[in-house]
XYZ file of C-alpha atoms in Angstrom:
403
model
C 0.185 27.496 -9.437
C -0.490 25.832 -6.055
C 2.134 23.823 -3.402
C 1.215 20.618 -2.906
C 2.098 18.097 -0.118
C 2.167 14.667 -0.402
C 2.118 12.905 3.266
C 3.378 9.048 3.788
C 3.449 8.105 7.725
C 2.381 4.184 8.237
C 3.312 1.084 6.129
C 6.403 -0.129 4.477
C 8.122 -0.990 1.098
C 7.460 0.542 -2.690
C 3.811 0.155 -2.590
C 2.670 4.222 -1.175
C 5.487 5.680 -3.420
C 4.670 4.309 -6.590
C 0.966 5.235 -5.922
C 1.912 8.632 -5.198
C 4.322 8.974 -8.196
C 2.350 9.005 -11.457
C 0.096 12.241 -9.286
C 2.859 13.883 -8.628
C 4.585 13.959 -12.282
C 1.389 15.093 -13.652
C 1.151 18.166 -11.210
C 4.919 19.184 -11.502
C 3.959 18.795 -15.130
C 0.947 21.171 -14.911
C 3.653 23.559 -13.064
C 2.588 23.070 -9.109
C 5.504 22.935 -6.631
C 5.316 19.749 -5.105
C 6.831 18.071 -1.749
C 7.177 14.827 -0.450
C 7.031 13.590 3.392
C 7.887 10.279 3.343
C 8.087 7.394 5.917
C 11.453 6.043 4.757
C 13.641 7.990 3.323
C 15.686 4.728 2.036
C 12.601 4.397 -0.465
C 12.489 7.810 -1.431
C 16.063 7.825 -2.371
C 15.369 4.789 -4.584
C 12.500 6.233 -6.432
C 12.038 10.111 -5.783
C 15.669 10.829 -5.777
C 15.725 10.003 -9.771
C 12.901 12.116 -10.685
C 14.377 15.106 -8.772
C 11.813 15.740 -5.912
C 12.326 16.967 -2.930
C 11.592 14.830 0.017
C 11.946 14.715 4.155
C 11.242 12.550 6.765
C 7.853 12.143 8.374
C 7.509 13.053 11.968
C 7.208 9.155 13.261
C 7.300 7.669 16.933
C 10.386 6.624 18.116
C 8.988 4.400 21.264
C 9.469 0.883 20.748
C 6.862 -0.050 22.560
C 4.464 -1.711 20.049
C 0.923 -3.048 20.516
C 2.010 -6.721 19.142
C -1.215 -7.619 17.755
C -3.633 -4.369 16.710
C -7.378 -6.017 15.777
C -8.858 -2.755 14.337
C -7.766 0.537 12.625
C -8.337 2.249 15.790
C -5.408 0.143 17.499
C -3.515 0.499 14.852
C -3.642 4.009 15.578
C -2.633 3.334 19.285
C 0.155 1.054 18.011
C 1.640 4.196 16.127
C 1.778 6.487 19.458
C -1.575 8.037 19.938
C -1.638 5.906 23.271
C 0.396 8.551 24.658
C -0.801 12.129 24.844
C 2.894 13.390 24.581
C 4.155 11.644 21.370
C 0.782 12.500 19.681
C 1.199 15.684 20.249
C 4.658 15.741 18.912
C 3.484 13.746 15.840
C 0.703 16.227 14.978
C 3.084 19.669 16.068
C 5.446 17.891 13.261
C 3.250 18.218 10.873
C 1.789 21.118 11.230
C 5.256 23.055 11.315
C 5.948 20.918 7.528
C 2.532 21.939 6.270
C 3.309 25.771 7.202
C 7.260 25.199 6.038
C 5.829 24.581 2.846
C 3.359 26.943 2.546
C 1.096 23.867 1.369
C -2.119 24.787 -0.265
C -3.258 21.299 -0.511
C -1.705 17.785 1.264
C -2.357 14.308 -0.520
C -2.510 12.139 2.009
C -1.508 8.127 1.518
C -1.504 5.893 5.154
C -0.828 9.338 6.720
C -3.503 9.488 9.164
C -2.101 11.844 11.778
C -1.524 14.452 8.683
C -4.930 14.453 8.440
C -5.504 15.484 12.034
C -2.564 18.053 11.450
C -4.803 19.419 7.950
C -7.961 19.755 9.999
C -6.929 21.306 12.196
C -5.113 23.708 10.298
C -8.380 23.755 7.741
C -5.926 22.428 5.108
C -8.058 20.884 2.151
C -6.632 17.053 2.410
C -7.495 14.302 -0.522
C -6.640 11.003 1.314
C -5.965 8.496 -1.234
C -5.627 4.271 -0.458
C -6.315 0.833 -0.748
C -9.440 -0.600 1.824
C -7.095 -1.014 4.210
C -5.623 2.497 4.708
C -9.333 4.107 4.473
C -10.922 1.548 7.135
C -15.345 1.907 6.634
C -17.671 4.191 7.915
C -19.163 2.412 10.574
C -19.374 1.422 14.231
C -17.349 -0.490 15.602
C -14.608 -0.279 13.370
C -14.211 -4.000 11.943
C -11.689 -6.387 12.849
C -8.320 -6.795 11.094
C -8.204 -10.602 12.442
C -11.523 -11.911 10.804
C -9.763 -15.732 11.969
C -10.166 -14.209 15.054
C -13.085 -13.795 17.842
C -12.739 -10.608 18.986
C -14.968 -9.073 21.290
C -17.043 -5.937 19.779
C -16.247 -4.394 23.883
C -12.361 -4.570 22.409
C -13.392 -2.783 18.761
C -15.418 0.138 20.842
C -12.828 0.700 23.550
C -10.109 1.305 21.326
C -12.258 3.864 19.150
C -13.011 5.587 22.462
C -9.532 5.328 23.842
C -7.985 7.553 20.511
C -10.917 9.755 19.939
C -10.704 10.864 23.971
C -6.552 11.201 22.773
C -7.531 13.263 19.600
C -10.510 15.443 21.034
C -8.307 16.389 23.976
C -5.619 17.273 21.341
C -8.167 19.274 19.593
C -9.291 21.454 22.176
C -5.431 21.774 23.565
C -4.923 23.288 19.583
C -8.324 25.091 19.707
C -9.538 22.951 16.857
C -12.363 21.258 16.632
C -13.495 17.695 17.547
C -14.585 14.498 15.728
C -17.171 12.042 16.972
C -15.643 8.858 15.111
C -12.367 8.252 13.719
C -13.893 8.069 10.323
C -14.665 11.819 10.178
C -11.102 12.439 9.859
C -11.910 10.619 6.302
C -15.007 12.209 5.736
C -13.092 16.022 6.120
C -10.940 14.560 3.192
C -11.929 13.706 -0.288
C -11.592 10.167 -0.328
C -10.137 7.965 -3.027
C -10.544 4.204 -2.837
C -7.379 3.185 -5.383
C -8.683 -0.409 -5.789
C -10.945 -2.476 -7.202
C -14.326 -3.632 -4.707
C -13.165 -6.878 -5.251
C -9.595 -6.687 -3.651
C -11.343 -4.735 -0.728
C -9.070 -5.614 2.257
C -12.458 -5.183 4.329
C -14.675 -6.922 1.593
C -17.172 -4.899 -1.079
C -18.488 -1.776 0.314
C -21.988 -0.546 -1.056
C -21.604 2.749 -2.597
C -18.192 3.292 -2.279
C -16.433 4.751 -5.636
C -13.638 2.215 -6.309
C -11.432 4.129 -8.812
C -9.049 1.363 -9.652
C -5.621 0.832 -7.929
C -2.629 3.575 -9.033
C 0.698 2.150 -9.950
C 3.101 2.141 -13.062
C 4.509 -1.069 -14.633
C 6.898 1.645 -16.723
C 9.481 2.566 -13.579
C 12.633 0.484 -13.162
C 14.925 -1.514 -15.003
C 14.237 -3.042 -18.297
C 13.965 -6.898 -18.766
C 12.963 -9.369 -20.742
C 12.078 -13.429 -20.713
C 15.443 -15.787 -22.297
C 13.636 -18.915 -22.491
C 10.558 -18.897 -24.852
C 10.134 -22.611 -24.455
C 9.643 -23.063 -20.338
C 7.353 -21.268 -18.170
C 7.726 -17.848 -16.440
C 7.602 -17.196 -12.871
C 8.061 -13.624 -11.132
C 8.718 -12.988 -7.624
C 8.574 -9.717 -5.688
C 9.867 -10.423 -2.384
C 11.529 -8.845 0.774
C 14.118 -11.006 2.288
C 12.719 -10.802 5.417
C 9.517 -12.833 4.670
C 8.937 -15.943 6.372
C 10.652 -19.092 4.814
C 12.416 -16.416 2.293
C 15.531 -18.880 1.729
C 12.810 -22.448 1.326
C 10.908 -20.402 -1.031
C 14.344 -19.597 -3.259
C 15.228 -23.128 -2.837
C 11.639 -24.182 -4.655
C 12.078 -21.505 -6.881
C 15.350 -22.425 -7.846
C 13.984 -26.643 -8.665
C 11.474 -25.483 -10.345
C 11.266 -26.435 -14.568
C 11.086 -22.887 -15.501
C 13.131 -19.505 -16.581
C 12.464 -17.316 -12.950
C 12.908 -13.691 -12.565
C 12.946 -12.420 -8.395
C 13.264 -8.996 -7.654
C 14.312 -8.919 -3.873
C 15.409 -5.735 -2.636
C 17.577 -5.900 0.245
C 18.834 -9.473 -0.015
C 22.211 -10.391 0.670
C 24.716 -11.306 -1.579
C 25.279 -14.604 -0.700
C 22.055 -15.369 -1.235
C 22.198 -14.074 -4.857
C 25.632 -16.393 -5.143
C 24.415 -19.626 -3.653
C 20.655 -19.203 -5.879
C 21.216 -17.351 -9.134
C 21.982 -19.671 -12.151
C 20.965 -19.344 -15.634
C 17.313 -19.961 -15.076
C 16.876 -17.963 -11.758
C 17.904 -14.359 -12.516
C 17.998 -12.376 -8.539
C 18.004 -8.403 -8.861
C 17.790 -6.213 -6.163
C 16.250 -3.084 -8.081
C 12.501 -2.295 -9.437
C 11.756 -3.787 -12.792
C 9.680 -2.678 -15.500
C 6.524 -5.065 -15.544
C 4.170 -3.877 -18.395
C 5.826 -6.015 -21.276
C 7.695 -8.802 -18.875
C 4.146 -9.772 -17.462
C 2.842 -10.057 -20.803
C 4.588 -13.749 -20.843
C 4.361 -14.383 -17.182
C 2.663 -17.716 -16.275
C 2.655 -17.166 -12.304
C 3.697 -14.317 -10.254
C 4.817 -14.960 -6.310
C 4.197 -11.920 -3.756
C 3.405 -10.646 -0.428
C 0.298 -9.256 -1.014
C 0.698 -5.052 -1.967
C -2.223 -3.862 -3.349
C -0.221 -2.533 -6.274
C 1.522 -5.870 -7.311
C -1.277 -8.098 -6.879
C -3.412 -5.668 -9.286
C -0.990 -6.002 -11.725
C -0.852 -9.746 -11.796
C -4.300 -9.815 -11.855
C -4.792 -7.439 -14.491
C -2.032 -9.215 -16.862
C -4.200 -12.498 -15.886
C -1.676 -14.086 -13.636
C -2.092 -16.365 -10.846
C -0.496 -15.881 -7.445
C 1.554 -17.100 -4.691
C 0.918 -14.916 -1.775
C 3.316 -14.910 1.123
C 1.604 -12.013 3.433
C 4.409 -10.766 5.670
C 1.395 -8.917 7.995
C -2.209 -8.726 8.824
C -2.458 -6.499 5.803
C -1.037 -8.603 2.990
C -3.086 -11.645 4.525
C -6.104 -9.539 4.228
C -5.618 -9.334 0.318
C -4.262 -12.967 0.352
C -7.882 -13.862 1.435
C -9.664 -11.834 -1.250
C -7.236 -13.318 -3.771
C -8.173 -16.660 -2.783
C -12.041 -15.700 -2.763
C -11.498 -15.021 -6.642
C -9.914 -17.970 -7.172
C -7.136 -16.697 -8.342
C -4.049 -17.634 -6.162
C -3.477 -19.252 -2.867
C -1.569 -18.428 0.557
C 1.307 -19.755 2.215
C 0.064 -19.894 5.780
C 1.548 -22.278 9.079
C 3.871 -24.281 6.461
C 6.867 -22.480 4.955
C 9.167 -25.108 4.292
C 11.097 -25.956 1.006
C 8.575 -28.560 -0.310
C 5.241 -26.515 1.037
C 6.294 -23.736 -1.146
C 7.196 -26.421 -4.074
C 3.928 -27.698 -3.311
C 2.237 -24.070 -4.192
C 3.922 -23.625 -6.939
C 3.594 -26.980 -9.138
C -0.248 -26.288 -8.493
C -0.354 -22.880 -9.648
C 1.320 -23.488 -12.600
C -0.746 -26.743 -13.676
C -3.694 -26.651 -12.578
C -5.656 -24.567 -14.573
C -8.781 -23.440 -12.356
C -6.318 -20.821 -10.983
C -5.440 -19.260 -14.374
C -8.698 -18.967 -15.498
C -10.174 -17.478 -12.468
C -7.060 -14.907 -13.132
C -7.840 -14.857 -16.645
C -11.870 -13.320 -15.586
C -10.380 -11.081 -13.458
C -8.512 -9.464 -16.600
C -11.067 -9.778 -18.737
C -13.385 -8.261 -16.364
C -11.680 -5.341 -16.451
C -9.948 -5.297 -19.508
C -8.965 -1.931 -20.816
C -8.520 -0.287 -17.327
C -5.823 1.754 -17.826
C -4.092 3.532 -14.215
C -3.760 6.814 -16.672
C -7.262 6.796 -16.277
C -7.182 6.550 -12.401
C -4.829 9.687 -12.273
C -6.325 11.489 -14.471
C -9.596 11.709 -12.419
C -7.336 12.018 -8.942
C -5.570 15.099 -11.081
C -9.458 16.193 -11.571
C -10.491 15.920 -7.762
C -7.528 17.939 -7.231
C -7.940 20.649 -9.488
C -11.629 20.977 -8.235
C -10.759 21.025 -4.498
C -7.924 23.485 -5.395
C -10.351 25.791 -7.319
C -13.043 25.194 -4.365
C -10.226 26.359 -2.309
C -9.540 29.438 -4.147
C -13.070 30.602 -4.250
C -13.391 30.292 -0.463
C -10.613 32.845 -0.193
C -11.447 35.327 -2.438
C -15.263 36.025 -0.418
């Protein structure tokens, strides 16, 4: 049996974890040793802790300096310390010294893009796995993040330049070899694309393989609707998204039973919002069943959530905490199936949002296509064919070694 690594670096909340989970049960299943890095070790506690993996942290940069405003993958990059020769050399040393620690035959890499440096140039077979916005396209410049934006394709090619001089110089420091784009770092992986074309954070790409996104509505704490008579509104939220307190004041007026799941939030929150109708817990919750009577579903825009909704044929509130989550806010809104809070936050902007989702049907039904469009996908299905791509590049591996 083979050691495999699974590498988070970049991004917050539940959303890499629980993408990573239902792979990593199946291969500790199939008997490989298996070994998380993670980003935040407050998440792993949450959700690997339970299932008995073993976990550390990810070697991340400590410099607050922060780019405030990155415009393309390649800044984003720069944002995360590869402006500075030193720290990216730390970053990618880290890595290297966890994938030989572990012995790793194989690294699964999720928003990890410096482990992928670290696995080519230790020729470690990598499977990068993500949503459109974690695998950015193949192509020249790499896009904009701020579509609302003008931004000058001189800005998009500099910043490519700028970390591929950083990582080529790196290379040839390591006596490794070097990349001509940022994309080849991808294109050394096996790529899967764990969404569907249409939630795209970049828009459709032409002959792409969009597997469907990986999550489980099955992990967490089981629930249920009271009120069969009024509707249902769920709400995944972080406390620290814009207008968090107006949007549990609408919640709370609203004519309906409400179930928010808001890890983090304080307690007096919970005290001066919970009441009979408005249930507030502070732990993951099992979704397959709950969203099965769910009329309208408020997020930030994760990949993972929004799937769900869709899937279940729910409309959304999106309240995008980051360029990311706005990204998927817009190809929600493309469908038809939701709408954004933007500019306007305040108690009766959010009321606003709400009433309309939940009467006005256009929004349900455009929801309601999206399920039945792909009605009987199943995220078993997904895995299984990641546990496939694994197995292959594993075997692949093994017959390199033995010539």
């Amino acid at each position: 049996m083979s050691r495999i690594l699974f590498a988070w670096e970049l991004g917050g909340n539940l959303g890499h974890m629980t993408r990573q989970l239902p792979i990593a049960r199946r291969l500790r299943q199939q008997g490989h040793q298996v070994f998380f890095v993670v980003r935040d070790t407050a998440v792993a506690a949450q959700l690997l802790t339970p299932e008995g993996f073993a976990y550390a942290q990810a070697p991340v940069n400590v410099d607050k300096k922060r780019l405030p405003h990155p415009v393309n993958y390649a800044e984003i990059l720069i944002a995360s310390g590869y402006a500075d020769p030193a720290v990216l050399l730390g970053l990618v040393q880290g890595w290297i010294s966890l994938i030989r620690l572990f012995k790793a035959d194989l690294i699964v890499v999720d928003h990890a893009p410096t482990a992928l440096v670290a696995a080519r140039l230790t020729a470690l077979p990598a499977i990068t796995i993500g949503t459109g916005f974690e695998i950015p396209p193949n192509c020249l410049p790499l896009p904009s993040i701020r579509p609302w934006e003008t931004i000058p394709t001189e800005r998009l090619l500099r910043a490519e330049e700028y970390v591929l001089e950083r990582l080529n110089a790196l290379a040839t420091f390591l006596k490794g070899g070097t990349i001509e784009r940022i994309t080849d770092l991808f294109q050394g992986a096996r790529k899967v694309l764990a969404t569907f074309a249409e939630l795209d954070h970049y828009g459709t790409r032409e002959g792409e393989n969009y597997v469907g996104p990986l999550y489980t509505g099955t992990t967490g704490q089981l629930i249920t609707w009271h009120q069969i008579d009024k509707p249902h509104v769920f709400a995944y939220l972080r406390p620290d998204a814009p207008g968090f307190e107006n949007l549990l004041k609408a919640l709370s007026k609203l004519s309906a039973e409400v179930i928010v799941v808001a890890p983090g939030i304080k307690p007096a929150h919970i005290q001066a919002f919970a009441t009979l109708n408005l249930r507030i817990l502070t732990q993951p919750v099992q979704t397959e069943q709950l969203f099965k009577m769910t009329d309208c579903a408020v997020t930030t825009g994760g990949t993972g959530t929004v799937s769900q909704c869709l899937l279940a044929g729910i409309p959304l509130l999106l309240v995008p905490q980051n360029v990311e989550q706005f990204l998927m806010s817009l190809r929600v809104e493309v469908l038809g199936a939701g709408t954004a809070a933007r500019n306007n936050r305040q108690e009766q902007d959010f009321a606003g949002l709400l009433e309309a989702l939940l009467k006005k049907s256009c929004y349900r039904l455009s929801a309601r296509a999206f399920a039945q469009q792909y009605a009987g996908y199943a995220p078993a299905e997904t895995t299984d064919n990641v546990i496939q791509l694994i197995d292959s590049t594993l075997t692949n591996r093994d017959a390199v070694s033995s010539q």
